[in-house]
Tab-separated table of C-alpha atoms in Angstrom:
chain	number	residue	atom	x	y	z
A	1	MET	CA	90.617	-32.865	73.594
A	2	ASN	CA	87.590	-31.008	75.137
A	3	ALA	CA	84.150	-32.325	73.876
A	4	ASN	CA	83.126	-28.721	73.014
A	5	GLN	CA	86.235	-27.808	70.851
A	6	PRO	CA	86.341	-28.549	67.241
A	7	GLN	CA	88.830	-31.390	65.537
A	8	THR	CA	89.534	-28.577	62.643
A	9	GLN	CA	90.891	-25.299	64.142
A	10	GLN	CA	89.791	-22.120	62.256
A	11	VAL	CA	92.417	-20.859	59.796
A	12	LEU	CA	90.844	-17.015	59.656
A	13	SER	CA	91.029	-14.078	62.080
A	14	GLN	CA	87.975	-13.253	63.626
A	15	LYS	CA	87.886	-9.675	61.338
A	16	GLU	CA	88.397	-12.119	58.460
A	17	VAL	CA	85.500	-14.302	59.631
A	18	LEU	CA	83.361	-11.268	59.830
A	19	GLU	CA	84.537	-9.781	56.381
A	20	GLN	CA	83.459	-13.324	54.683
A	21	LEU	CA	80.277	-13.447	56.527
A	22	SER	CA	79.048	-9.886	55.672
A	23	ARG	CA	79.578	-10.229	51.987
A	24	PRO	CA	76.936	-9.301	50.014
A	25	PHE	CA	74.866	-11.942	48.692
A	26	GLU	CA	74.189	-12.752	44.780
A	27	ASP	CA	71.064	-11.321	43.326
A	28	HIS	CA	69.531	-15.070	43.056
A	29	GLU	CA	69.899	-15.422	47.087
A	30	ILE	CA	68.003	-12.345	47.901
A	31	GLU	CA	64.260	-12.466	48.542
A	32	TRP	CA	62.091	-9.275	48.326
A	33	LYS	CA	58.705	-8.527	49.640
A	34	ILE	CA	56.138	-5.352	49.427
A	35	GLU	CA	54.758	-4.441	52.818
A	36	ASN	CA	53.788	-0.780	52.185
A	37	VAL	CA	52.693	0.932	48.891
A	38	ILE	CA	52.654	4.694	48.457
A	39	GLN	CA	50.865	6.960	45.199
A	40	ASN	CA	52.980	6.694	42.088
A	41	TYR	CA	53.963	10.299	41.160
A	42	TYR	CA	57.231	9.717	38.793
A	43	GLY	CA	56.308	6.505	36.544
A	44	LYS	CA	53.326	4.717	34.411
A	45	THR	CA	52.226	2.547	37.158
A	46	GLN	CA	49.627	3.807	39.433
A	47	TYR	CA	51.069	2.321	42.733
A	48	GLN	CA	54.558	1.725	43.978
A	49	GLY	CA	55.535	-0.803	46.478
A	50	ILE	CA	58.342	-0.122	49.116
A	51	GLY	CA	60.956	-2.991	48.528
A	52	PHE	CA	62.218	-5.103	51.654
A	53	GLY	CA	65.221	-7.324	50.789
A	54	TYR	CA	65.867	-10.417	53.242
A	55	ILE	CA	68.229	-13.651	53.173
A	56	ASP	CA	66.230	-16.547	54.223
A	57	ALA	CA	67.083	-19.563	56.672
A	58	ARG	CA	69.209	-21.772	54.188
A	59	ALA	CA	71.180	-19.167	52.616
A	60	ILE	CA	72.413	-17.953	56.007
A	61	GLN	CA	72.668	-21.813	56.840
A	62	ARG	CA	74.910	-22.033	53.365
A	63	ARG	CA	76.993	-18.892	54.313
A	64	LEU	CA	78.010	-20.161	57.800
A	65	ASN	CA	79.292	-23.316	56.217
A	66	GLU	CA	81.076	-22.011	53.464
A	67	VAL	CA	82.914	-19.276	55.865
A	68	CYS	CA	83.344	-21.823	59.193
A	69	GLY	CA	83.119	-25.008	57.819
A	70	LEU	CA	81.674	-27.387	60.659
A	71	ASN	CA	83.122	-24.778	63.529
A	72	TRP	CA	79.561	-23.264	64.151
A	73	SER	CA	76.585	-24.338	66.014
A	74	SER	CA	73.056	-22.950	66.841
A	75	SER	CA	70.568	-23.863	69.541
A	76	TYR	CA	66.962	-22.496	70.166
A	77	GLN	CA	65.317	-21.412	73.724
A	78	ALA	CA	61.788	-20.142	74.171
A	79	HIS	CA	60.649	-17.987	77.110
A	80	LEU	CA	56.960	-17.331	78.322
A	81	LEU	CA	56.269	-13.658	79.027
A	82	ASP	CA	52.735	-12.976	79.993
A	83	GLN	CA	50.747	-13.512	76.863
A	84	VAL	CA	53.699	-13.309	74.335
A	85	ILE	CA	56.447	-16.160	73.894
A	86	LEU	CA	60.021	-14.913	73.417
A	87	PHE	CA	61.824	-17.726	70.956
A	88	GLU	CA	65.553	-17.200	70.672
A	89	CYS	CA	68.162	-18.531	68.373
A	90	THR	CA	71.962	-18.196	69.548
A	91	ILE	CA	74.418	-18.662	66.822
A	92	GLY	CA	78.148	-19.754	67.973
A	93	ILE	CA	81.311	-19.751	65.643
A	94	TYR	CA	84.449	-21.036	66.871
A	95	VAL	CA	87.193	-19.164	66.117
A	96	ASN	CA	91.106	-18.560	67.500
A	97	ASN	CA	90.081	-21.348	70.001
A	98	GLU	CA	87.645	-19.910	71.509
A	99	TRP	CA	83.219	-19.790	71.136
A	100	ILE	CA	82.011	-16.357	69.804
A	101	TYR	CA	78.203	-16.570	70.512
A	102	ARG	CA	75.474	-14.089	69.521
A	103	THR	CA	71.635	-14.210	70.292
A	104	ASP	CA	68.683	-12.807	69.538
A	105	GLY	CA	65.162	-13.320	68.844
A	106	VAL	CA	61.356	-12.554	67.850
A	107	GLU	CA	58.183	-12.385	70.151
A	108	LEU	CA	55.039	-14.710	69.115
A	109	GLU	CA	51.849	-14.107	70.448
A	110	ILE	CA	49.907	-17.136	71.972
A	111	GLY	CA	47.675	-18.273	69.587
A	112	GLY	CA	48.840	-16.444	66.564
A	113	ILE	CA	49.689	-17.267	63.068
A	114	GLU	CA	52.986	-17.487	63.490
A	115	ARG	CA	54.362	-21.140	64.205
A	116	GLY	CA	57.522	-23.259	64.892
A	117	LYS	CA	59.258	-23.503	61.729
A	118	SER	CA	58.777	-19.434	60.878
A	119	ALA	CA	60.047	-18.887	64.538
A	120	TYR	CA	62.977	-20.945	63.739
A	121	SER	CA	63.834	-18.966	60.718
A	122	ASN	CA	63.059	-15.543	61.759
A	123	ALA	CA	64.815	-16.390	65.280
A	124	LEU	CA	68.037	-17.180	63.321
A	125	LYS	CA	68.096	-14.344	60.495
A	126	ARG	CA	68.062	-11.640	63.445
A	127	ALA	CA	70.902	-13.624	65.322
A	128	ALA	CA	72.810	-13.879	62.040
A	129	VAL	CA	72.653	-10.339	61.385
A	130	HIS	CA	74.860	-9.645	64.717
A	131	PHE	CA	77.673	-11.500	62.900
A	132	GLY	CA	77.040	-9.296	59.469
A	133	ILE	CA	75.158	-11.727	57.333
A	134	GLY	CA	72.626	-10.145	55.645
A	135	HIS	CA	73.463	-6.682	57.107
A	136	PHE	CA	74.528	-5.029	53.557
A	137	LEU	CA	70.474	-4.887	52.939
A	138	TYR	CA	70.361	-2.254	56.181
A	139	GLU	CA	72.414	0.399	54.163
A	140	LEU	CA	70.439	0.193	50.685
A	141	ASP	CA	68.424	3.167	50.071
A	142	THR	CA	64.746	3.047	50.169
A	143	VAL	CA	63.469	0.861	47.204
A	144	TYR	CA	60.740	1.672	44.898
A	145	ILE	CA	59.073	-1.235	42.821
A	146	ASP	CA	56.529	-0.439	40.312
A	147	ILE	CA	53.049	-2.515	40.641
A	148	TYR	CA	51.194	-3.815	37.287
A	149	GLN	CA	47.862	-4.099	38.546
A	150	ASN	CA	46.162	-7.000	36.940
A	151	ASP	CA	42.799	-5.090	36.647
A	152	LYS	CA	44.514	-1.946	35.011
A	153	THR	CA	44.618	-2.195	30.918
A	154	ASP	CA	47.143	0.497	30.403
A	155	GLU	CA	49.467	-0.938	33.011
A	156	LYS	CA	48.530	-4.514	31.455
A	157	GLN	CA	50.358	-3.400	28.829
A	158	ASN	CA	53.308	-1.740	29.878
A	159	CYS	CA	54.154	-4.903	32.305
A	160	PRO	CA	57.618	-6.148	31.132
A	161	SER	CA	57.739	-9.811	30.599
A	162	ASN	CA	60.314	-10.252	33.500
A	163	ALA	CA	57.718	-9.450	35.955
A	164	ASP	CA	57.775	-12.852	37.491
A	165	LYS	CA	56.441	-11.758	41.544
A	166	TYR	CA	52.861	-11.530	42.558
A	167	VAL	CA	51.853	-8.815	45.286
A	168	SER	CA	47.869	-9.016	46.617
A	169	GLY	CA	46.535	-7.372	49.537
A	170	ASN	CA	44.941	-4.354	51.071
A	171	PHE	CA	47.185	-1.556	51.747
A	172	LYS	CA	46.831	1.937	53.102
A	173	VAL	CA	47.752	4.959	50.608
A	174	ASN	CA	47.865	8.513	51.697
A	175	GLY	CA	45.126	7.417	54.411
A	176	ASN	CA	42.869	5.393	52.122
A	177	LYS	CA	42.337	1.880	52.182
A	178	VAL	CA	43.228	0.248	48.760
A	179	SER	CA	43.456	-3.416	47.337
A	180	ILE	CA	46.203	-3.959	45.126
A	181	LYS	CA	46.788	-7.038	42.821
A	182	GLY	CA	49.276	-7.208	40.397
A	183	LYS	CA	52.859	-8.028	39.393
A	184	TYR	CA	56.325	-6.713	39.673
A	185	VAL	CA	59.737	-7.744	38.637
A	186	THR	CA	62.339	-9.061	41.417
A	187	PRO	CA	64.838	-6.205	42.173
A	188	LYS	CA	68.415	-7.050	41.467
A	189	TYR	CA	70.732	-5.928	44.468
A	190	SER	CA	73.432	-5.350	42.203
A	191	GLU	CA	72.008	-2.960	40.120
A	192	ILE	CA	70.455	-1.090	42.986
A	193	ILE	CA	73.726	-0.903	44.658
A	194	LYS	CA	75.542	0.507	41.808
A	195	LYS	CA	73.135	3.126	41.215
A	196	GLN	CA	73.271	4.328	44.689
A	197	ASN	CA	76.917	4.740	44.609
A	198	ASN	CA	76.708	6.706	41.330
A	199	LYS	CA	74.039	8.816	42.913
A	200	LYS	CA	76.599	9.110	46.306
A	201	SER	CA	79.435	10.263	43.741
A	202	LYS	CA	77.228	12.536	42.155
A	203	GLN	CA	75.983	14.328	45.459
A	204	GLY	CA	79.419	14.261	46.612
A	205	ASN	CA	80.657	16.301	43.628
A	206	THR	CA	77.563	18.717	43.839
A	207	SER	CA	78.973	19.411	47.251
A	208	GLN	CA	82.388	20.092	46.653
A	209	GLN	CA	81.100	22.726	43.944
A	210	GLN	CA	78.823	24.381	46.238
A	211	GLN	CA	81.683	24.781	48.528
A	212	LYS	CA	83.322	27.279	45.807
A	213	PRO	CA	81.993	30.783	45.923
A	214	PRO	CA	80.108	31.799	42.739
A	215	SER	CA	81.109	34.118	40.428
A	216	ASN	CA	77.550	35.998	40.608
A	217	PRO	CA	76.116	34.791	43.883
A	218	GLN	CA	72.372	35.089	44.639
A	219	ARG	CA	71.117	35.114	48.260
A	220	LEU	CA	68.351	33.108	49.256
A	221	PRO	CA	65.671	34.221	51.350
A	222	GLN	CA	66.589	33.235	54.816
A	223	THR	CA	64.187	30.777	56.540
A	224	GLN	CA	64.131	29.376	60.102
A	225	ASN	CA	63.847	25.765	58.851
A	226	ARG	CA	66.853	26.394	56.150
A	227	VAL	CA	69.559	23.522	56.479
A	228	THR	CA	73.044	23.299	54.874
A	229	THR	CA	74.528	20.565	52.605
A	230	SER	CA	77.793	21.106	52.975
A	231	ASN	CA	80.218	18.194	53.232
A	232	LYS	CA	81.003	18.787	56.864
A	233	GLN	CA	76.992	18.976	57.675
A	234	GLN	CA	75.625	16.273	54.880
A	235	ARG	CA	74.735	13.222	55.924
A	236	ASN	CA	73.526	10.539	53.567
A	237	HIS	CA	70.939	8.263	55.113
A	238	SER	CA	73.194	5.063	54.334
A	239	ASN	CA	75.495	6.456	56.747
A	240	SER	CA	75.923	4.238	59.833
A	241	SER	CA	75.682	7.187	61.927
A	242	GLY	CA	72.393	8.470	60.413
A	243	PRO	CA	68.749	7.205	60.119
A	244	THR	CA	67.933	4.022	59.575
A	245	PRO	CA	66.333	2.983	56.276
A	246	GLY	CA	62.870	2.312	58.041
A	247	GLU	CA	63.286	5.348	59.500
A	248	TYR	CA	63.992	7.360	55.842
A	249	ARG	CA	61.395	5.530	54.239
A	250	ASN	CA	59.033	6.698	57.267
A	251	MET	CA	59.828	10.163	56.503
A	252	VAL	CA	59.395	9.980	52.691
A	253	ASN	CA	56.012	8.517	53.094
A	254	CYS	CA	55.027	11.404	55.928
A	255	ILE	CA	56.185	13.646	53.214
A	256	PHE	CA	54.035	12.229	50.602
A	257	GLU	CA	50.695	12.538	52.826
A	258	CYS	CA	51.532	16.167	53.219
A	259	PHE	CA	52.047	16.348	49.432
A	260	ALA	CA	48.190	14.501	49.016
A	261	ARG	CA	46.075	16.570	51.486
A	262	LEU	CA	47.944	19.984	50.572
A	263	GLY	CA	47.393	19.335	47.020
A	264	ILE	CA	50.963	19.119	45.827
A	265	THR	CA	52.457	16.660	43.495
A	266	PRO	CA	56.127	15.386	43.724
A	267	GLU	CA	57.108	16.311	40.339
A	268	ASN	CA	55.853	19.869	41.028
A	269	ALA	CA	57.373	20.280	44.529
A	270	HIS	CA	61.028	21.495	43.373
A	271	HIS	CA	59.972	24.896	44.388
A	272	LEU	CA	59.794	23.558	47.836
A	273	TYR	CA	63.300	23.011	48.386
A	274	SER	CA	64.095	26.559	48.102
A	275	TYR	CA	62.697	26.790	51.471
A	276	VAL	CA	64.703	24.624	53.013
A	277	ASP	CA	67.991	24.240	51.459
A	278	SER	CA	70.078	25.474	48.698
A	279	HIS	CA	70.088	22.219	46.437
A	280	VAL	CA	67.127	21.052	44.285
A	281	TYR	CA	66.689	17.450	43.916
A	282	GLU	CA	65.183	15.469	41.338
A	283	ARG	CA	63.290	13.118	43.707
A	284	ILE	CA	62.170	13.533	47.258
A	285	ASP	CA	64.147	10.292	48.052
A	286	GLU	CA	67.432	11.420	46.826
A	287	ALA	CA	67.504	14.463	49.425
A	288	PRO	CA	69.281	13.929	52.872
A	289	PHE	CA	67.021	13.379	55.829
A	290	GLU	CA	67.928	16.465	57.651
A	291	VAL	CA	66.340	18.123	54.189
A	292	LEU	CA	63.350	15.782	54.661
A	293	GLN	CA	62.839	16.867	58.117
A	294	ALA	CA	62.869	20.465	57.557
A	295	LEU	CA	60.505	19.587	54.849
A	296	PHE	CA	58.610	18.035	56.642
A	297	ALA	CA	58.465	20.478	59.487
A	298	MET	CA	57.350	22.976	57.138
A	299	LEU	CA	54.755	21.306	55.858
A	300	ASN	CA	52.918	19.317	58.664
A	301	PRO	CA	51.670	22.115	60.672
A	302	ILE	CA	49.566	23.403	57.554
A	303	LYS	CA	48.135	19.677	56.868
A	304	LEU	CA	47.105	19.620	60.437
A	305	LEU	CA	45.739	23.207	60.331
A	306	LEU	CA	43.384	21.944	57.345
A	307	GLU	CA	42.771	18.325	58.557
A	308	LEU	CA	41.838	19.530	62.356
A	309	GLY	CA	40.255	22.260	61.127
A	310	GLU	CA	37.677	20.068	59.179
A	311	SER	CA	37.706	17.313	61.061
A	312	THR	CA	37.200	18.551	64.644
A	313	PHE	CA	35.934	22.034	63.984
A	314	LYS	CA	33.953	21.715	61.147
A	315	LEU	CA	35.827	24.694	59.176
A	316	ASP	CA	36.378	25.283	55.417
A	317	GLN	CA	39.682	26.000	54.449
A	318	ALA	CA	38.986	29.513	53.897
A	319	THR	CA	37.933	30.011	57.429
A	320	MET	CA	41.350	28.488	58.628
A	321	PHE	CA	43.289	30.599	56.590
A	322	ASN	CA	41.390	33.720	58.100
A	323	TYR	CA	42.346	32.425	61.222
A	324	ALA	CA	46.115	31.971	60.285
A	325	SER	CA	45.761	35.670	58.690
A	326	HIS	CA	45.016	37.232	62.170
A	327	LEU	CA	48.080	35.314	63.795
A	328	LEU	CA	50.274	36.334	61.225
A	329	ASN	CA	49.104	39.752	61.086
A	330	GLU	CA	49.252	39.250	56.902
A	331	PRO	CA	46.559	38.038	54.177
A	332	ILE	CA	46.856	34.303	54.103
A	333	GLN	CA	45.169	33.389	50.608
A	334	LYS	CA	46.839	29.799	49.802
A	335	ILE	CA	48.915	27.349	51.190
A	336	SER	CA	52.095	28.769	50.264
A	337	HIS	CA	51.526	31.907	51.906
A	338	LEU	CA	52.373	29.552	55.077
A	339	PHE	CA	55.374	27.874	54.126
A	340	ASN	CA	57.754	28.630	56.943
A	341	LYS	CA	55.348	30.633	58.716
A	342	LEU	CA	53.314	28.539	60.644
A	343	ASP	CA	54.796	26.189	63.228
A	344	LYS	CA	53.554	23.995	66.234
A	345	LYS	CA	52.945	26.821	68.720
A	346	GLY	CA	51.217	29.034	65.828
A	347	LEU	CA	49.087	26.222	65.269
A	348	ASN	CA	48.043	25.569	69.046
A	349	ILE	CA	47.473	29.514	69.500
A	350	ILE	CA	44.847	28.975	66.258
A	351	PHE	CA	43.391	26.158	67.652
A	352	ASP	CA	42.968	27.899	71.335
A	353	ARG	CA	41.224	30.619	69.571
A	354	ILE	CA	38.903	28.581	67.747
A	355	ARG	CA	37.813	26.617	70.592
A	356	LYS	CA	37.437	29.994	72.411
A	357	ASP	CA	34.917	31.426	69.494
A	358	GLN	CA	33.222	28.016	69.566
A	359	ARG	CA	32.281	28.160	73.398
A	360	ASP	CA	31.627	31.961	73.222
A	361	GLN	CA	28.944	31.252	70.217
A	362	GLN	CA	27.425	27.912	72.430
A	363	GLN	CA	27.317	30.404	75.135
A	364	ASP	CA	25.295	32.996	73.255
A	365	TYR	CA	22.785	30.623	72.226
A	366	ALA	CA	22.496	29.357	75.422
């Protein structure tokens, strides 16, 4: 018998092995951490954390032992690349009389804070995902976690008794550095996925209802960024063909930054959907990715107009509106007058005009 051949043969097919490995873990096996913080416009706490779920190395090893018995192996290699060490893990699974290998790794900076133990664990986690272990976490929508700050009396009083995790550190919120120290309740995957599935079911029913012609249809204004959300075109952000959860979270955060700069509160943002979609959503993170893209495309040029106008050209909001009025040949007196009227091309035209005017002024004073 070959020395590399396990003595006990696998009784599961490759498909069955993958299905068993990729099963969701129990709530107590999933760890959570907060890496990003946003302003909380919907709840009682001032800030919310963006929760990231992960599986630790021991849970991965238990899953491999449970499904594969002794018929799996792991090996590690380190490669020096300039000032970076590439630390790789290879997991092998013996099934149907052959070894199947998957490899992935992490980069370590020479002299950095990450050391051997964490490198082994992180490389193992990455390689395990190739066999489906922990992949269910990538299919979650954005997980928002209320943070109860220790120095806020009202939030101390509202802090639930089951808040069992701590968060402490400096975070960038709406462009500002904020120090946060507090507690939060550990999310439960079973509850999150149940709510997510219920939301998808409701959205599916809404889409089917939207396909039926209304008895008294009202024409919505035609806009350049409008998108439709029919069953054929709507794509939920957890779909494998759509954006990754990270891309979706980044888009939500970008829109929140636009809201903060333009003085728009998310709870009062319902009217914005009429500019880009035919459906109104209760929360920004409930909208499909295409709707968020259209909303960001509408708001970001206005945000840049005001930000760069102030920081680069030292002009106030009224002056920037005046330049926009000349460009669009209509009076612009408030932010909403620019919705779906100012795009990147128009923004560049305004900035070129400002530069020309400022150069002409300098020449006059010379």
